[in-house]
Coordinates of C-alpha atoms and ligand atoms in Angstrom, one line a residue:
M1 CA 7.6 -15.8 -13.0
M2 CA 9.8 -13.1 -14.5
L3 CA 9.4 -9.5 -15.3
L4 CA 10.8 -8.3 -18.5
F5 CA 11.5 -4.7 -17.8
S6 CA 14.1 -2.9 -19.9
S7 CA 15.5 0.6 -19.5
C8 CA 14.7 1.0 -23.2
L9 CA 11.0 1.0 -22.6
S10 CA 9.1 4.2 -22.5
A11 CA 7.0 5.1 -19.4
P12 CA 3.7 4.0 -20.9
D13 CA 5.3 0.7 -22.0
Q14 CA 6.8 0.2 -18.5
K15 CA 3.3 0.7 -17.2
S16 CA 1.7 -1.8 -19.5
V17 CA 4.4 -4.4 -18.8
M18 CA 3.6 -4.1 -15.1
L19 CA -0.1 -4.0 -15.6
N20 CA 0.1 -7.2 -17.7
M21 CA 2.1 -8.8 -15.0
L22 CA -0.4 -7.8 -12.3
S23 CA -3.3 -9.1 -14.4
E24 CA -1.4 -12.3 -15.2
I25 CA -0.8 -13.0 -11.5
S26 CA -4.4 -12.0 -10.7
S27 CA -5.7 -14.6 -13.0
S28 CA -3.3 -17.3 -11.9
D29 CA -3.3 -19.1 -8.6
K30 CA -0.2 -17.1 -7.5
I31 CA -0.1 -14.1 -5.2
M32 CA 2.7 -11.7 -4.3
F33 CA 3.5 -11.0 -0.7
G34 CA 4.0 -7.3 0.3
H35 CA 5.2 -5.5 3.4
Q36 CA 5.1 -1.9 4.2
D37 CA 8.4 -0.2 5.0
S38 CA 10.1 -3.6 5.0
Y39 CA 13.6 -2.2 4.2
F40 CA 13.7 0.7 6.6
Y41 CA 13.2 -0.7 10.0
G42 CA 11.9 -3.8 11.8
H43 CA 10.5 -4.8 15.2
T44 CA 13.9 -4.4 17.0
W45 CA 16.1 -2.4 14.6
T46 CA 16.3 0.7 12.4
R47 CA 18.5 1.2 9.4
E48 CA 21.8 2.9 10.0
K49 CA 23.1 5.5 7.5
S50 CA 26.2 3.3 7.0
D51 CA 24.3 0.2 6.1
T52 CA 24.9 -0.8 2.5
L53 CA 22.6 -3.8 2.3
F54 CA 18.9 -3.7 2.9
R55 CA 17.6 -5.6 5.9
S56 CA 14.0 -6.7 6.4
D57 CA 12.2 -8.7 9.2
V58 CA 10.7 -10.7 6.4
K59 CA 14.1 -11.6 5.0
D60 CA 15.4 -12.4 8.6
V61 CA 12.6 -15.0 8.8
C62 CA 12.5 -16.6 5.3
S63 CA 15.8 -15.5 3.6
D64 CA 13.9 -13.6 1.0
Y65 CA 12.5 -10.1 0.5
P66 CA 8.8 -9.4 0.0
A67 CA 7.8 -9.2 -3.7
V68 CA 6.0 -5.9 -3.0
L69 CA 7.6 -3.1 -1.2
G70 CA 5.2 -0.5 0.4
C71 CA 6.4 3.1 1.0
D72 CA 4.7 6.2 2.2
L73 CA 5.2 9.8 1.1
G74 CA 3.7 11.5 4.2
N75 CA 5.6 14.7 5.0
I76 CA 7.1 15.1 1.5
E77 CA 4.6 17.9 1.2
L78 CA 6.4 19.8 3.9
G79 CA 9.7 19.6 2.1
S80 CA 11.0 17.3 4.9
D81 CA 13.9 15.0 4.3
R82 CA 12.1 12.1 6.2
N83 CA 8.6 10.8 6.0
L84 CA 6.1 10.7 8.8
D85 CA 7.6 7.4 10.2
G86 CA 11.2 8.7 10.0
V87 CA 12.2 7.1 6.7
P88 CA 14.7 9.4 4.8
F89 CA 13.4 10.0 1.4
D90 CA 16.9 9.4 -0.1
T91 CA 16.8 5.9 1.4
M92 CA 13.3 5.4 0.1
R93 CA 14.4 6.4 -3.4
D94 CA 17.4 4.0 -3.3
A95 CA 15.2 1.2 -1.9
I96 CA 12.6 1.6 -4.7
I97 CA 15.4 1.5 -7.4
F98 CA 17.0 -1.6 -5.7
H99 CA 13.7 -3.4 -5.4
H100 CA 12.7 -2.6 -9.0
N101 CA 16.1 -3.7 -10.3
L102 CA 15.5 -7.1 -8.8
G103 CA 12.1 -7.4 -10.5
G104 CA 10.1 -6.4 -7.4
V105 CA 6.9 -4.3 -7.4
V106 CA 6.6 -1.0 -5.5
T107 CA 3.5 0.7 -4.1
V108 CA 3.4 4.1 -2.6
S109 CA 0.7 5.6 -0.4
W110 CA 0.6 9.1 0.9
H111 CA -0.4 10.1 4.5
S112 CA -0.2 13.8 3.7
R113 CA -1.0 16.4 6.3
N114 CA -4.3 18.3 6.4
P115 CA -3.7 21.1 3.9
V116 CA -6.1 23.5 5.7
T117 CA -5.2 22.9 9.4
D118 CA -1.6 21.6 8.9
G119 CA -2.6 18.8 11.3
D120 CA -1.8 15.2 10.3
S121 CA -3.8 13.0 7.9
W122 CA -6.1 12.0 10.8
D123 CA -7.0 15.6 11.6
V124 CA -10.7 15.7 10.7
S125 CA -11.4 18.8 12.8
N126 CA -12.4 20.9 9.8
S127 CA -15.0 20.1 7.1
S128 CA -15.0 20.6 3.4
C129 CA -11.2 20.2 3.3
I130 CA -11.3 18.6 -0.1
R131 CA -13.4 21.5 -1.5
S132 CA -10.9 24.0 -0.1
I133 CA -8.1 22.5 -2.2
L134 CA -10.0 22.1 -5.5
P135 CA -9.7 24.9 -8.1
G136 CA -11.2 28.1 -6.7
G137 CA -10.8 26.9 -3.1
S138 CA -9.0 28.8 -0.4
H139 CA -6.1 26.3 -0.2
H140 CA -5.9 25.3 -3.8
E141 CA -2.6 26.9 -4.6
K142 CA -1.0 25.6 -1.4
Y143 CA -2.2 22.1 -2.2
I144 CA -0.8 22.3 -5.8
L145 CA 2.6 23.0 -4.3
W146 CA 2.1 19.9 -2.1
L147 CA 1.3 17.8 -5.1
D148 CA 4.4 19.2 -6.8
K149 CA 6.6 18.1 -3.9
A150 CA 5.3 14.5 -4.3
G151 CA 5.6 14.7 -8.1
E152 CA 9.2 16.0 -7.9
F153 CA 10.2 13.1 -5.6
L154 CA 8.6 10.5 -7.8
Q155 CA 10.3 12.0 -10.8
S156 CA 13.6 12.0 -9.0
I157 CA 13.4 8.2 -8.7
N158 CA 13.3 8.0 -12.5
Q159 CA 16.0 10.5 -12.9
K160 CA 18.3 8.6 -10.5
S161 CA 17.6 5.2 -12.0
G162 CA 17.6 6.3 -15.6
E163 CA 14.3 4.7 -16.4
S164 CA 10.6 5.1 -15.6
I165 CA 9.9 2.8 -12.7
P166 CA 6.3 1.7 -12.7
I167 CA 4.9 2.4 -9.2
I168 CA 1.5 1.5 -7.8
F169 CA 0.4 4.9 -6.5
R170 CA -2.3 4.7 -3.9
P171 CA -3.4 8.2 -2.8
Y172 CA -6.5 9.0 -0.7
H173 CA -6.8 5.5 0.4
E174 CA -9.5 4.3 2.9
H175 CA -11.6 7.2 1.9
T176 CA -14.8 5.4 2.7
G177 CA -13.9 5.7 6.4
N178 CA -14.0 9.0 8.4
W179 CA -10.5 9.0 9.9
F180 CA -8.6 10.8 7.1
W181 CA -9.2 14.4 6.0
W182 CA -10.0 13.0 2.5
G183 CA -12.7 10.6 4.0
S184 CA -16.3 10.4 2.8
H185 CA -17.5 12.5 5.7
D186 CA -15.7 15.5 4.4
S187 CA -17.2 16.5 1.1
E188 CA -19.6 15.4 -1.7
T189 CA -18.9 12.4 -3.9
Q190 CA -18.0 14.6 -6.8
D191 CA -15.4 16.6 -4.8
Y192 CA -13.4 13.4 -4.1
I193 CA -13.6 12.5 -7.7
R194 CA -12.4 16.0 -8.7
L195 CA -9.5 15.7 -6.2
W196 CA -8.4 12.4 -7.8
K197 CA -8.6 13.8 -11.3
M198 CA -6.7 17.0 -10.3
T199 CA -4.0 14.8 -8.8
H200 CA -3.9 12.5 -11.8
Q201 CA -3.6 15.4 -14.1
R202 CA -0.9 17.2 -12.2
M203 CA 1.2 14.0 -11.9
T204 CA 0.8 13.2 -15.5
T205 CA 1.0 16.6 -17.3
K206 CA 3.3 18.6 -15.0
W207 CA 5.6 15.7 -13.8
G208 CA 5.3 13.3 -16.8
L209 CA 4.6 10.4 -14.5
T210 CA 2.7 8.4 -17.1
Q211 CA 4.1 5.1 -15.6
L212 CA 2.1 5.4 -12.4
I213 CA -0.4 2.7 -11.8
W214 CA -3.3 4.3 -10.0
A215 CA -4.8 2.2 -7.2
Y216 CA -8.2 2.9 -5.7
S217 CA -8.5 1.3 -2.2
P218 CA -11.6 1.9 0.0
N219 CA -11.7 0.1 3.3
L220 CA -13.9 -2.5 4.9
G221 CA -17.4 -1.3 5.7
V222 CA -18.9 -0.8 2.2
D223 CA -20.9 -3.0 -0.1
K224 CA -20.3 -3.2 -3.9
A225 CA -22.3 0.1 -4.5
G226 CA -20.5 1.8 -1.6
Y227 CA -17.2 0.7 -2.9
M228 CA -17.9 2.3 -6.3
E229 CA -19.6 5.5 -5.0
R230 CA -16.5 7.7 -5.3
Y231 CA -14.8 5.7 -8.1
P232 CA -13.0 8.2 -10.3
G233 CA -13.5 6.2 -13.5
D234 CA -11.8 3.6 -15.5
D235 CA -9.5 6.1 -17.2
M236 CA -8.2 7.3 -13.9
V237 CA -7.8 4.0 -12.1
D238 CA -5.6 1.0 -13.0
L239 CA -6.0 -1.3 -10.1
L240 CA -8.8 -2.1 -7.6
G241 CA -7.8 -2.6 -4.0
F242 CA -9.2 -3.1 -0.6
D243 CA -7.9 -2.4 2.9
I244 CA -9.3 -4.8 5.6
Y245 CA -7.7 -5.4 8.9
Q246 CA -8.3 -8.0 11.6
I247 CA -9.4 -5.8 14.5
K248 CA -8.7 -6.7 18.1
E249 CA -11.8 -8.1 19.6
D250 CA -12.4 -6.7 23.0
K251 CA -14.2 -9.3 25.1
G252 CA -15.4 -6.7 27.6
N253 CA -12.5 -7.1 30.0
S254 CA -10.2 -4.2 29.3
T255 CA -7.1 -6.4 30.0
T256 CA -8.1 -9.3 27.7
V257 CA -8.0 -8.7 24.0
S258 CA -8.7 -11.9 22.1
Y259 CA -7.6 -12.5 18.6
T260 CA -8.3 -16.2 18.6
D261 CA -11.7 -15.8 17.0
N262 CA -10.8 -15.3 13.3
S263 CA -14.3 -15.9 12.0
Q264 CA -15.3 -12.3 11.7
Y265 CA -12.2 -11.4 9.7
I266 CA -12.8 -14.3 7.4
R267 CA -16.4 -13.3 6.9
D268 CA -15.3 -9.7 6.2
L269 CA -12.8 -10.9 3.6
E270 CA -15.2 -13.3 1.9
F271 CA -17.9 -10.6 1.6
S272 CA -15.5 -7.8 0.4
L273 CA -13.2 -9.8 -1.8
G274 CA -16.2 -11.5 -3.4
F275 CA -17.4 -8.3 -5.0
L276 CA -13.9 -7.0 -5.6
K277 CA -13.4 -10.1 -7.8
E278 CA -16.6 -9.2 -9.7
L279 CA -15.6 -5.5 -10.1
G280 CA -12.2 -6.6 -11.4
E281 CA -13.9 -8.6 -14.1
E282 CA -16.5 -6.0 -14.9
H283 CA -13.9 -3.2 -15.2
N284 CA -11.1 -5.4 -16.6
K285 CA -8.6 -4.3 -13.8
P286 CA -6.3 -6.4 -11.7
V287 CA -7.3 -6.6 -8.0
A288 CA -5.1 -6.5 -4.9
F289 CA -5.4 -6.7 -1.2
T290 CA -3.7 -3.4 -0.7
E291 CA -3.5 -3.4 3.2
T292 CA -4.2 -6.0 5.8
G293 CA -2.9 -7.5 9.0
S294 CA -3.6 -8.7 12.5
E295 CA -1.6 -6.4 14.8
S296 CA 1.1 -8.4 16.6
I297 CA -0.1 -11.6 14.9
P298 CA -1.1 -13.3 18.1
Y299 CA -2.6 -16.3 16.4
P300 CA 0.5 -18.4 15.4
Q301 CA -1.1 -20.1 12.4
W302 CA -2.6 -16.9 11.1
W303 CA -0.7 -17.0 7.8
S304 CA -1.8 -20.4 6.6
E305 CA -5.1 -20.9 8.4
V306 CA -6.6 -17.5 8.3
L307 CA -5.0 -15.3 5.6
Y308 CA -3.9 -17.7 2.9
K309 CA -6.8 -20.1 3.4
T310 CA -9.2 -17.3 2.7
I311 CA -7.5 -15.2 0.0
R312 CA -6.5 -18.2 -2.1
N313 CA -10.1 -18.3 -3.3
Y314 CA -9.8 -14.8 -4.9
P315 CA -7.9 -13.6 -7.9
L316 CA -5.6 -11.2 -6.1
C317 CA -2.2 -10.1 -7.5
Y318 CA -0.8 -9.2 -4.1
V319 CA -1.5 -8.9 -0.4
L320 CA 0.4 -6.3 1.6
V321 CA 0.7 -6.3 5.4
W322 CA 1.4 -3.2 7.2
R323 CA 4.7 -2.1 8.8
N324 CA 6.7 -3.4 11.7
A325 CA 7.3 -0.4 13.8
H326 CA 10.6 -0.3 15.8
D327 CA 9.3 2.1 18.4
K328 CA 5.8 0.6 19.2
P329 CA 6.3 -2.9 20.6
E330 CA 2.8 -4.1 19.5
H331 CA 2.7 -2.5 16.2
H332 CA 3.9 -5.1 13.8
Y333 CA 2.2 -7.1 11.0
A334 CA 4.9 -9.4 9.7
P335 CA 6.9 -11.8 11.9
Y336 CA 10.5 -11.3 13.0
P337 CA 12.9 -14.0 14.3
G338 CA 11.4 -15.6 17.4
H339 CA 7.9 -14.4 16.7
P340 CA 5.2 -17.0 17.6
S341 CA 4.0 -17.1 13.9
E342 CA 7.5 -17.4 12.4
E343 CA 7.2 -21.1 11.6
D344 CA 3.8 -20.7 10.0
F345 CA 5.1 -17.8 8.0
Q346 CA 7.9 -20.0 6.7
K347 CA 5.2 -22.5 5.7
F348 CA 3.3 -19.7 3.9
Y349 CA 6.6 -18.7 2.2
R350 CA 7.2 -22.2 0.9
L351 CA 3.8 -22.5 -0.7
P352 CA 4.3 -22.6 -4.5
E353 CA 1.6 -20.0 -4.9
T354 CA 3.1 -17.3 -2.7
L355 CA 5.6 -15.1 -4.6
F356 CA 8.5 -13.3 -2.9
L357 CA 11.3 -11.3 -4.5
K358 CA 13.4 -14.3 -5.6
D359 CA 10.4 -15.6 -7.6
L360 CA 10.3 -12.3 -9.5
L361 CA 14.1 -11.9 -10.0
D362 CA 14.7 -10.1 -13.2
T363 CA 17.4 -12.1 -14.9
T364 CA 17.5 -9.7 -17.9
K365 CA 19.3 -7.0 -15.8
Ligands
BMA1 C1 -0.6 3.8 10.5 C2 0.3 3.6 11.6 C3 1.0 4.8 12.0 C4 1.8 5.3 10.7 C5 0.9 5.4 9.5 C6 1.6 5.8 8.2 O1 -1.4 2.8 10.1 O2 1.2 2.5 11.3 O3 1.9 4.6 13.0 O4 2.4 6.6 11.0 O5 0.2 4.2 9.3 O6 2.6 4.8 7.9

C-alpha cells in the first residue's frame, strides 16, 4: 500500500488522492491503525523540547508508528501555544508534516472551549450555545475569531511544509451525546447543520483549506435515523465515522470494575458498524471507526479477540484508539512496554490486514 502524494498536486487533488486511498482501504480487507497524540507523550513519558525524533508508545511496542496520527486543536481558539492536553502547537505542526511525509494519515479533532461561558468543551451549563454563535447570534463575531485561529493554524501547516496536507478534520464530534456544548441537547437540528456549514465555509473560503476531509462522527447510542438526523449533507461531509468506547462495567461493588465481559461492546459495534457500512454505500463515502478503546485495556487479548475479531467484518479504512495520558495512570488506550496486552497487540500488528506507518511509507519522497 503506497500513497502517491506529490508536492506538485493542488489542494483539491491532494484531497482526492487521500479520499481514493481511504475508499480503497475501506473496500479492501485492510485497516489502518490510529492513535491519538501518539507522538507527544506516552504512559510514562512526555516529549522534551530537545527531542529530535518522535517517540510513541505504539512504536515502543511494535517498532512502527501508527498509520493514523490523531491531534486535537483544543485551546487554539484562545491563542494558546499549547493545546488542552499540553501539546505545543509548534510540535503538532512538525509531527503532522513528519507523519504526512512518511505517507501517514492525519486526523484533527477540536475540543474547543464553550464560546459563551468560556468554560471547557464539557461545559453544558448554558443552552442554545450553537444558536448564539450563528450569524445574528450574540457570540457570532467572537466565534468567527475562534474559527480563524483554527484556520490560521491549519494553514500554517501547509505554509511550513510547502504543500497542502490533506487532513481528516473532525469538528463537533459525538454531537449525538449531551456532554459537549455542541451536543444535540443544545439546539435544534438545523442549528447544528448551520454551524457545520458556517465552519466549512470559513475554512474553505477564508483560509483556502480545500484539502480538508470532513469527518462526521456521532457516538454510540443512535440508530441509523438518529445517526443521520444532523447530517450536514453529502457536499459538506467526506467521511462517515463513529465513536464507540468499551465502558467500564460496574458490577455494583464500587471497588470492582470488570472489563472481562466484552459482549456488550461487541454487540454495540455490530449494531452501529452494521448501519455505518450501509450508509457508506448509500452515500458513497469511506467509513472509519474514528474513536474507540477500552481504558487501560485490562483484557490482555482485547486487540485480537475483541477489537479485530469484530471490526474485520466491516469496511473500515481506519480505527483510532484514544490517547495514553502521561499524567493519569489509568487513562491509556494503546499498550506500552510491559503492558498486559503488549503481546496481543504485537500479534494484531503482525496481521497482514492491519496497516501501520511502514505499510504506507511513501517511497516517492
Ligand atoms: C478526553 C480525555 C481528556 C482530554 C480530551 C481531549 O477524552 O482524554 O483527558 O483532555 O479527551 O483530548
